[in-house]
Amino acid sequence: MNARLDWISQAGGPLHGTLRVPGDKSISHRALMLAALAQGQSRVSGFLEGEDTRATACILQQLGVRIAAPNAGERVIEGVGLHGLRPSAQPLDCGNAGTGMRLLAGLLAGQGFDSTLIGDASLSQRPMRRVIEPLTTLGARIDSSDGRPPLRIHGGMDLHGHAITTAIASAQIKSAILLAGLYAGGVTRVDEPQPTRDYTERMLQAFGWPIEFGPGWASLPGRQSLRACDVRVPGDFSSAAFFIVAATLVPGSELLVQEVGLNPRRIGLIEVLRAMGADIRIEAPRQQDGEPIADLRVRHADLRGIEVPLAHVADMIDEFPILFVAAACAAGVTRVHGAAELRVKESDRIAVMANGLRALGIDAQETPDGALIRGGGLRGGVVDSRGDHRCAMSFAVAGLRADSAVRISDCANVATSFPGFEALARGVGFDLEQVSQAQPA
Ligand code: S3P
């Protein structure tokens, strides 16, 4: 467990500068997993040195995969092949990472041995039936604690391909099914209610698996093989999002965020902020290992509230905490609906953000699947991030527009996805300070 850490964020001057954010979390998890199951050596650069992705690396090492870290942000993985993993006598600890646990559940369902996946207090409360049920349809056997971790995954099951229509738009569910499908006889197909990020599909293709996919669906035959592949991981759009909104909100600001991944299923926030009046320019768009990337130039702009179109919800699912802060600073009302998934992320993000914004003087109302936020003047105060990395960073941005200091509690989990956030933020002009909290014994 991380030591208790609070932040104090307050208004300084305009933000200026050029920065790069750490590597994409979704891609970093997947690169490790596919490289581990491939034949040959794969090199991953731009790897996210976050606690979530490091937990996945440790788990793969526990399962007998050799992974070297010659430099920060680099991993060299000696693939063991589809059937080369070895059982671990110890439980496999995913930490705070829902992506790690759900994808590994799929991957481990096809092994010849039993495994147990555990997580921290937050992950231990998160719903897992959403992966257990489709994996069971493929022939897996997984025990849980009433639908929550720990997950006991039984090995030696004979998986068989199936066509599965998922009830929830979730790349984690889709990916868990596809990873189990690698081990299944016949064809595994997934259809989604709305298209979600397709990193697993793109990366399986890059590692030589004969997969077919399009927006909202994917289909693959089981029992083929993966060949090693080098992966360059682009900057995480979800990490860039805090700087995009910060530069938009603080008068006189201009930031250039370089080498950001712009997978079409990740950039709903750009569309929504532009519709609110933001000035975001996409510069030097290019392709890197099959993924679109670009530099993003953002200048201050006044925002107006909007109704967030349902079609963008899945494409910005991790960006709602920071969108809520943008909405708090916009003229008029912003309405979000169709986003009930926010209630089962690392925290209940609707409740955590609405409570925090209310503590800062904003009229923020929760609805079961979203929120209604009336923009206004932010005042200083104390807010609780509830150990949710994205809520903590969002409140740090809110502090830049508050009339006095904002104290944010429980920020240590920022290291799960964005190590170095504080230094990077201070480097472009945030007035952000750390205060340690004495922990009760
Ligand atoms: C992720 C999918 C999303 C997202 C998470 C990363 C992934 O979760 O919120 O941060 O890498 O597949 P859901 O699949 O639960 O929507």
PDB file of C-alpha atoms in Angstrom, residues 41 55 75 121 160 170 195 211 220 222 267 281 291 334 339 355 364 395-396 425 431:
ATOM      1  CA  GLN A  41      12.695 -11.701 -28.097  1.00  0.00           C
ATOM      2  CA  ALA A  55       2.604  -5.290 -11.614  1.00  0.00           C
ATOM      3  CA  ARG A  75      11.691  -3.874 -21.501  1.00  0.00           C
ATOM      4  CA  ALA A 121      -8.462  -2.690  -1.734  1.00  0.00           C
ATOM      5  CA  HIS A 160     -13.731 -23.817 -27.320  1.00  0.00           C
ATOM      6  CA  SER A 170     -15.433  -2.531 -22.511  1.00  0.00           C
ATOM      7  CA  PRO A 195     -16.804   0.126 -30.392  1.00  0.00           C
ATOM      8  CA  ILE A 211      -7.214 -11.841 -36.585  1.00  0.00           C
ATOM      9  CA  LEU A 220      -9.846 -14.939 -34.417  1.00  0.00           C
ATOM     10  CA  GLY A 222      -7.431 -20.284 -31.763  1.00  0.00           C
ATOM     11  CA  ILE A 267      -9.997  10.888 -28.447  1.00  0.00           C
ATOM     12  CA  ARG A 281      -4.567  21.726 -32.748  1.00  0.00           C
ATOM     13  CA  GLU A 291      -1.061   3.624 -34.249  1.00  0.00           C
ATOM     14  CA  THR A 334     -22.759  20.396 -18.961  1.00  0.00           C
ATOM     15  CA  ALA A 339     -21.657   6.776 -18.362  1.00  0.00           C
ATOM     16  CA  ASN A 355     -18.490  15.624  -4.078  1.00  0.00           C
ATOM     17  CA  ALA A 364     -22.595  19.447  -9.402  1.00  0.00           C
ATOM     18  CA  PHE A 395      -8.483  18.132  -8.775  1.00  0.00           C
ATOM     19  CA  ALA A 396      -4.886  19.350  -9.203  1.00  0.00           C
ATOM     20  CA  ALA A 425       3.187  19.754 -14.002  1.00  0.00           C
ATOM     21  CA  ASP A 431       1.756  25.537  -8.366  1.00  0.00           C
TER      22      ASP A 431
END
